[in-house]
Amino acid sequence: MNNITKESLTKLKKQYQPGTRVCLIEMDDPYSNLISGDEGTVSYVDDIGTIHIKWDKGSSLGIVFGVDKCLIIEQ
């Protein structure tokens, strides 16, 4: 179970707004075809802190708070 504080969730939702471009750093999912360096666009952040992303490769896997890592791409 993911334990994110209300303050962290608020910050995450502000930082990763819909339309934000991100680059994958690390994902702990052995079944994913995503690799470090893949890029995508944030769809939304849910109430447990998962950042839902539409990846350019066609995948829609989310970034799990405290487990996976991505960076915002400065545009």
CSV table of N, CA, C and O in Angstrom, one decimal:
chain,number,residue,atom,x,y,z
A,1,MET,N,0.8,-1.2,0.0
A,1,MET,CA,0.0,0.0,0.0
A,1,MET,C,0.9,1.2,0.0
A,1,MET,O,1.9,1.3,0.7
A,2,ASN,N,0.5,2.2,-0.8
A,2,ASN,CA,1.2,3.4,-0.9
A,2,ASN,C,0.8,4.4,0.2
A,2,ASN,O,-0.4,4.6,0.4
A,3,ASN,N,1.8,5.0,0.9
A,3,ASN,CA,1.5,5.9,1.9
A,3,ASN,C,2.1,7.3,1.6
A,3,ASN,O,3.2,7.6,1.8
A,4,ILE,N,1.2,8.1,1.0
A,4,ILE,CA,1.6,9.5,0.6
A,4,ILE,C,0.9,10.4,1.5
A,4,ILE,O,-0.3,10.3,1.7
A,5,THR,N,1.6,11.4,2.0
A,5,THR,CA,1.0,12.4,2.8
A,5,THR,C,0.1,13.4,2.0
A,5,THR,O,0.4,13.5,0.7
A,6,LYS,N,-0.8,14.0,2.6
A,6,LYS,CA,-1.7,15.0,1.9
A,6,LYS,C,-0.8,16.1,1.3
A,6,LYS,O,-1.1,16.5,0.1
A,7,GLU,N,0.2,16.5,2.0
A,7,GLU,CA,1.1,17.6,1.5
A,7,GLU,C,1.9,17.2,0.3
A,7,GLU,O,2.0,17.9,-0.7
A,8,SER,N,2.4,15.9,0.4
A,8,SER,CA,3.2,15.4,-0.8
A,8,SER,C,2.3,15.3,-2.0
A,8,SER,O,2.7,15.5,-3.1
A,9,LEU,N,1.0,14.8,-1.8
A,9,LEU,CA,0.1,14.6,-2.9
A,9,LEU,C,-0.2,15.9,-3.6
A,9,LEU,O,-0.2,16.1,-4.8
A,10,THR,N,-0.5,17.0,-2.8
A,10,THR,CA,-0.8,18.3,-3.3
A,10,THR,C,0.4,18.8,-4.1
A,10,THR,O,0.2,19.3,-5.2
A,11,LYS,N,1.6,18.6,-3.6
A,11,LYS,CA,2.8,19.1,-4.3
A,11,LYS,C,3.0,18.3,-5.6
A,11,LYS,O,3.3,18.9,-6.7
A,12,LEU,N,2.8,17.0,-5.6
A,12,LEU,CA,2.9,16.2,-6.8
A,12,LEU,C,1.9,16.6,-7.9
A,12,LEU,O,2.2,16.7,-9.0
A,13,LYS,N,0.6,16.8,-7.5
A,13,LYS,CA,-0.4,17.3,-8.4
A,13,LYS,C,-0.1,18.6,-9.0
A,13,LYS,O,-0.4,18.9,-10.2
A,14,LYS,N,0.5,19.5,-8.3
A,14,LYS,CA,0.9,20.8,-8.8
A,14,LYS,C,2.1,20.7,-9.7
A,14,LYS,O,2.1,21.4,-10.8
A,15,GLN,N,3.0,19.8,-9.4
A,15,GLN,CA,4.3,19.7,-10.2
A,15,GLN,C,4.0,18.9,-11.5
A,15,GLN,O,4.6,19.3,-12.5
A,16,TYR,N,3.2,17.9,-11.5
A,16,TYR,CA,2.9,17.0,-12.6
A,16,TYR,C,1.5,17.3,-13.2
A,16,TYR,O,0.7,16.4,-13.1
A,17,GLN,N,1.3,18.5,-13.7
A,17,GLN,CA,0.0,18.8,-14.2
A,17,GLN,C,-0.2,18.1,-15.6
A,17,GLN,O,0.7,17.8,-16.3
A,18,PRO,N,-1.5,17.9,-16.0
A,18,PRO,CA,-1.8,17.3,-17.3
A,18,PRO,C,-1.0,18.1,-18.4
A,18,PRO,O,-1.0,19.4,-18.4
A,19,GLY,N,-0.4,17.4,-19.3
A,19,GLY,CA,0.3,18.0,-20.4
A,19,GLY,C,1.8,18.2,-20.2
A,19,GLY,O,2.6,18.5,-21.1
A,20,THR,N,2.2,17.9,-18.9
A,20,THR,CA,3.6,18.0,-18.6
A,20,THR,C,4.4,16.9,-19.3
A,20,THR,O,4.0,15.7,-19.2
A,21,ARG,N,5.5,17.2,-19.9
A,21,ARG,CA,6.4,16.2,-20.5
A,21,ARG,C,7.4,15.6,-19.5
A,21,ARG,O,8.0,16.4,-18.8
A,22,VAL,N,7.5,14.3,-19.6
A,22,VAL,CA,8.4,13.7,-18.6
A,22,VAL,C,9.3,12.7,-19.4
A,22,VAL,O,9.0,12.2,-20.5
A,23,CYS,N,10.5,12.3,-18.7
A,23,CYS,CA,11.4,11.3,-19.2
A,23,CYS,C,11.5,10.3,-18.1
A,23,CYS,O,11.8,10.6,-16.9
A,24,LEU,N,11.4,9.0,-18.5
A,24,LEU,CA,11.5,7.9,-17.5
A,24,LEU,C,13.0,7.7,-17.1
A,24,LEU,O,13.9,7.7,-17.9
A,25,ILE,N,13.2,7.6,-15.8
A,25,ILE,CA,14.5,7.3,-15.2
A,25,ILE,C,14.6,5.9,-14.9
A,25,ILE,O,15.5,5.1,-15.3
A,26,GLU,N,13.5,5.4,-14.1
A,26,GLU,CA,13.5,4.0,-13.7
A,26,GLU,C,12.1,3.6,-13.4
A,26,GLU,O,11.3,4.3,-12.8
A,27,MET,N,11.8,2.3,-13.8
A,27,MET,CA,10.5,1.8,-13.5
A,27,MET,C,10.7,0.3,-13.0
A,27,MET,O,11.4,-0.5,-13.6
A,28,ASP,N,10.0,0.0,-11.9
A,28,ASP,CA,10.1,-1.3,-11.3
A,28,ASP,C,9.0,-2.2,-11.8
A,28,ASP,O,8.0,-2.5,-11.0
A,29,ASP,N,9.0,-2.5,-13.1
A,29,ASP,CA,8.0,-3.3,-13.6
A,29,ASP,C,8.6,-4.3,-14.7
A,29,ASP,O,8.9,-3.8,-15.8
A,30,PRO,N,8.8,-5.5,-14.3
A,30,PRO,CA,9.5,-6.5,-15.2
A,30,PRO,C,8.8,-6.8,-16.5
A,30,PRO,O,9.3,-7.3,-17.5
A,31,TYR,N,7.5,-6.4,-16.6
A,31,TYR,CA,6.7,-6.7,-17.7
A,31,TYR,C,6.5,-5.5,-18.7
A,31,TYR,O,5.9,-5.6,-19.7
A,32,SER,N,7.1,-4.4,-18.3
A,32,SER,CA,7.0,-3.2,-19.1
A,32,SER,C,8.0,-3.2,-20.2
A,32,SER,O,9.1,-3.7,-20.0
A,33,ASN,N,7.7,-2.6,-21.4
A,33,ASN,CA,8.6,-2.5,-22.4
A,33,ASN,C,9.3,-1.1,-22.4
A,33,ASN,O,10.1,-0.7,-23.2
A,34,LEU,N,8.9,-0.3,-21.4
A,34,LEU,CA,9.5,1.0,-21.2
A,34,LEU,C,11.0,0.9,-20.7
A,34,LEU,O,11.3,0.1,-19.9
A,35,ILE,N,11.8,1.8,-21.2
A,35,ILE,CA,13.2,1.8,-20.7
A,35,ILE,C,13.6,3.2,-20.3
A,35,ILE,O,12.9,4.2,-20.7
A,36,SER,N,14.7,3.3,-19.6
A,36,SER,CA,15.2,4.6,-19.2
A,36,SER,C,15.4,5.5,-20.4
A,36,SER,O,15.9,5.1,-21.4
A,37,GLY,N,14.9,6.7,-20.4
A,37,GLY,CA,15.0,7.7,-21.5
A,37,GLY,C,13.7,7.8,-22.3
A,37,GLY,O,13.6,8.8,-23.1
A,38,ASP,N,12.8,6.9,-22.1
A,38,ASP,CA,11.5,7.0,-22.8
A,38,ASP,C,10.8,8.3,-22.3
A,38,ASP,O,10.9,8.6,-21.2
A,39,GLU,N,10.0,8.9,-23.2
A,39,GLU,CA,9.3,10.1,-22.9
A,39,GLU,C,7.8,10.0,-23.1
A,39,GLU,O,7.4,9.1,-23.8
A,40,GLY,N,7.1,10.8,-22.3
A,40,GLY,CA,5.7,10.8,-22.4
A,40,GLY,C,5.0,12.0,-21.8
A,40,GLY,O,5.7,13.0,-21.4
A,41,THR,N,3.7,12.1,-21.8
A,41,THR,CA,2.9,13.2,-21.4
A,41,THR,C,2.0,12.9,-20.3
A,41,THR,O,1.3,11.9,-20.4
A,42,VAL,N,2.1,13.6,-19.2
A,42,VAL,CA,1.2,13.4,-18.0
A,42,VAL,C,-0.2,13.6,-18.4
A,42,VAL,O,-0.6,14.6,-19.0
A,43,SER,N,-1.0,12.6,-18.0
A,43,SER,CA,-2.5,12.6,-18.1
A,43,SER,C,-3.1,13.2,-16.9
A,43,SER,O,-3.9,14.2,-16.9
A,44,TYR,N,-2.7,12.7,-15.7
A,44,TYR,CA,-3.2,13.2,-14.4
A,44,TYR,C,-2.5,12.5,-13.3
A,44,TYR,O,-1.8,11.5,-13.5
A,45,VAL,N,-2.6,13.0,-12.1
A,45,VAL,CA,-2.1,12.3,-10.9
A,45,VAL,C,-3.3,11.9,-10.0
A,45,VAL,O,-4.2,12.7,-9.7
A,46,ASP,N,-3.4,10.6,-9.7
A,46,ASP,CA,-4.5,10.1,-8.9
A,46,ASP,C,-4.3,10.4,-7.4
A,46,ASP,O,-3.3,10.9,-7.0
A,47,ASP,N,-5.3,10.0,-6.6
A,47,ASP,CA,-5.3,10.3,-5.2
A,47,ASP,C,-4.3,9.5,-4.3
A,47,ASP,O,-4.2,9.7,-3.1
A,48,ILE,N,-3.7,8.5,-5.0
A,48,ILE,CA,-2.6,7.7,-4.2
A,48,ILE,C,-1.2,8.1,-4.7
A,48,ILE,O,-0.2,7.5,-4.3
A,49,GLY,N,-1.2,9.1,-5.6
A,49,GLY,CA,0.1,9.7,-6.0
A,49,GLY,C,0.7,9.0,-7.3
A,49,GLY,O,1.8,9.3,-7.6
A,50,THR,N,-0.1,8.2,-8.0
A,50,THR,CA,0.4,7.6,-9.2
A,50,THR,C,0.3,8.7,-10.3
A,50,THR,O,-0.8,9.3,-10.5
A,51,ILE,N,1.4,8.9,-11.0
A,51,ILE,CA,1.4,9.8,-12.1
A,51,ILE,C,1.1,9.0,-13.4
A,51,ILE,O,1.9,8.2,-13.8
A,52,HIS,N,-0.1,9.2,-13.9
A,52,HIS,CA,-0.5,8.5,-15.1
A,52,HIS,C,0.0,9.2,-16.4
A,52,HIS,O,-0.2,10.4,-16.5
A,53,ILE,N,0.7,8.4,-17.2
A,53,ILE,CA,1.4,9.0,-18.3
A,53,ILE,C,1.0,8.3,-19.6
A,53,ILE,O,0.9,7.1,-19.6
A,54,LYS,N,0.8,9.1,-20.7
A,54,LYS,CA,0.7,8.5,-22.0
A,54,LYS,C,2.1,8.5,-22.6
A,54,LYS,O,2.6,9.6,-23.0
A,55,TRP,N,2.7,7.4,-22.7
A,55,TRP,CA,4.1,7.3,-23.2
A,55,TRP,C,4.0,7.4,-24.7
A,55,TRP,O,3.1,6.9,-25.4
A,56,ASP,N,5.1,8.0,-25.3
A,56,ASP,CA,5.2,8.1,-26.7
A,56,ASP,C,5.2,6.8,-27.4
A,56,ASP,O,4.8,6.7,-28.6
A,57,LYS,N,5.6,5.7,-26.8
A,57,LYS,CA,5.7,4.3,-27.3
A,57,LYS,C,4.3,3.7,-27.4
A,57,LYS,O,4.1,2.6,-28.0
A,58,GLY,N,3.3,4.4,-26.8
A,58,GLY,CA,1.9,3.9,-26.9
A,58,GLY,C,1.4,3.3,-25.5
A,58,GLY,O,0.2,3.0,-25.4
A,59,SER,N,2.3,3.1,-24.6
A,59,SER,CA,2.0,2.5,-23.3
A,59,SER,C,1.3,3.6,-22.4
A,59,SER,O,1.4,4.8,-22.7
A,60,SER,N,0.6,3.2,-21.4
A,60,SER,CA,-0.1,4.2,-20.5
A,60,SER,C,0.2,3.8,-19.1
A,60,SER,O,-0.6,4.1,-18.2
A,61,LEU,N,1.3,3.2,-18.8
A,61,LEU,CA,1.7,2.8,-17.4
A,61,LEU,C,1.9,4.1,-16.6
A,61,LEU,O,2.5,5.1,-17.1
A,62,GLY,N,1.5,4.0,-15.3
A,62,GLY,CA,1.8,5.1,-14.4
A,62,GLY,C,3.1,5.0,-13.6
A,62,GLY,O,3.6,3.9,-13.5
A,63,ILE,N,3.6,6.1,-13.2
A,63,ILE,CA,4.8,6.2,-12.3
A,63,ILE,C,4.3,6.1,-10.9
A,63,ILE,O,3.5,6.9,-10.4
A,64,VAL,N,4.7,5.0,-10.2
A,64,VAL,CA,4.2,4.8,-8.8
A,64,VAL,C,5.1,5.6,-7.8
A,64,VAL,O,6.3,5.6,-7.8
A,65,PHE,N,4.4,6.4,-7.0
A,65,PHE,CA,5.1,7.3,-6.0
A,65,PHE,C,5.9,6.5,-5.1
A,65,PHE,O,5.5,5.5,-4.6
A,66,GLY,N,7.2,6.9,-5.0
A,66,GLY,CA,8.1,6.2,-4.1
A,66,GLY,C,8.8,5.0,-4.6
A,66,GLY,O,9.6,4.4,-3.9
A,67,VAL,N,8.4,4.6,-5.8
A,67,VAL,CA,8.9,3.3,-6.4
A,67,VAL,C,9.7,3.7,-7.7
A,67,VAL,O,10.8,3.4,-7.9
A,68,ASP,N,8.9,4.3,-8.7
A,68,ASP,CA,9.5,4.6,-10.0
A,68,ASP,C,10.0,6.0,-10.0
A,68,ASP,O,9.7,6.8,-9.1
A,69,LYS,N,10.8,6.3,-11.0
A,69,LYS,CA,11.3,7.7,-11.1
A,69,LYS,C,11.2,8.2,-12.5
A,69,LYS,O,11.5,7.5,-13.5
A,70,CYS,N,10.8,9.5,-12.6
A,70,CYS,CA,10.8,10.2,-13.9
A,70,CYS,C,11.2,11.7,-13.6
A,70,CYS,O,11.2,12.1,-12.5
A,71,LEU,N,11.7,12.4,-14.7
A,71,LEU,CA,12.0,13.8,-14.6
A,71,LEU,C,11.1,14.6,-15.5
A,71,LEU,O,10.8,14.1,-16.6
A,72,ILE,N,10.8,15.8,-15.1
A,72,ILE,CA,10.1,16.7,-16.0
A,72,ILE,C,11.1,17.2,-17.0
A,72,ILE,O,12.2,17.6,-16.7
A,73,ILE,N,10.7,17.2,-18.3
A,73,ILE,CA,11.5,17.7,-19.4
A,73,ILE,C,11.2,19.2,-19.5
A,73,ILE,O,10.1,19.6,-19.7
A,74,GLU,N,12.3,20.0,-19.4
A,74,GLU,CA,12.1,21.5,-19.5
A,74,GLU,C,11.8,21.8,-21.0
A,74,GLU,O,12.6,21.3,-21.8
A,75,GLN,N,10.8,22.6,-21.2
A,75,GLN,CA,10.5,23.0,-22.6
A,75,GLN,C,10.5,24.5,-22.7
A,75,GLN,O,10.2,25.2,-21.8
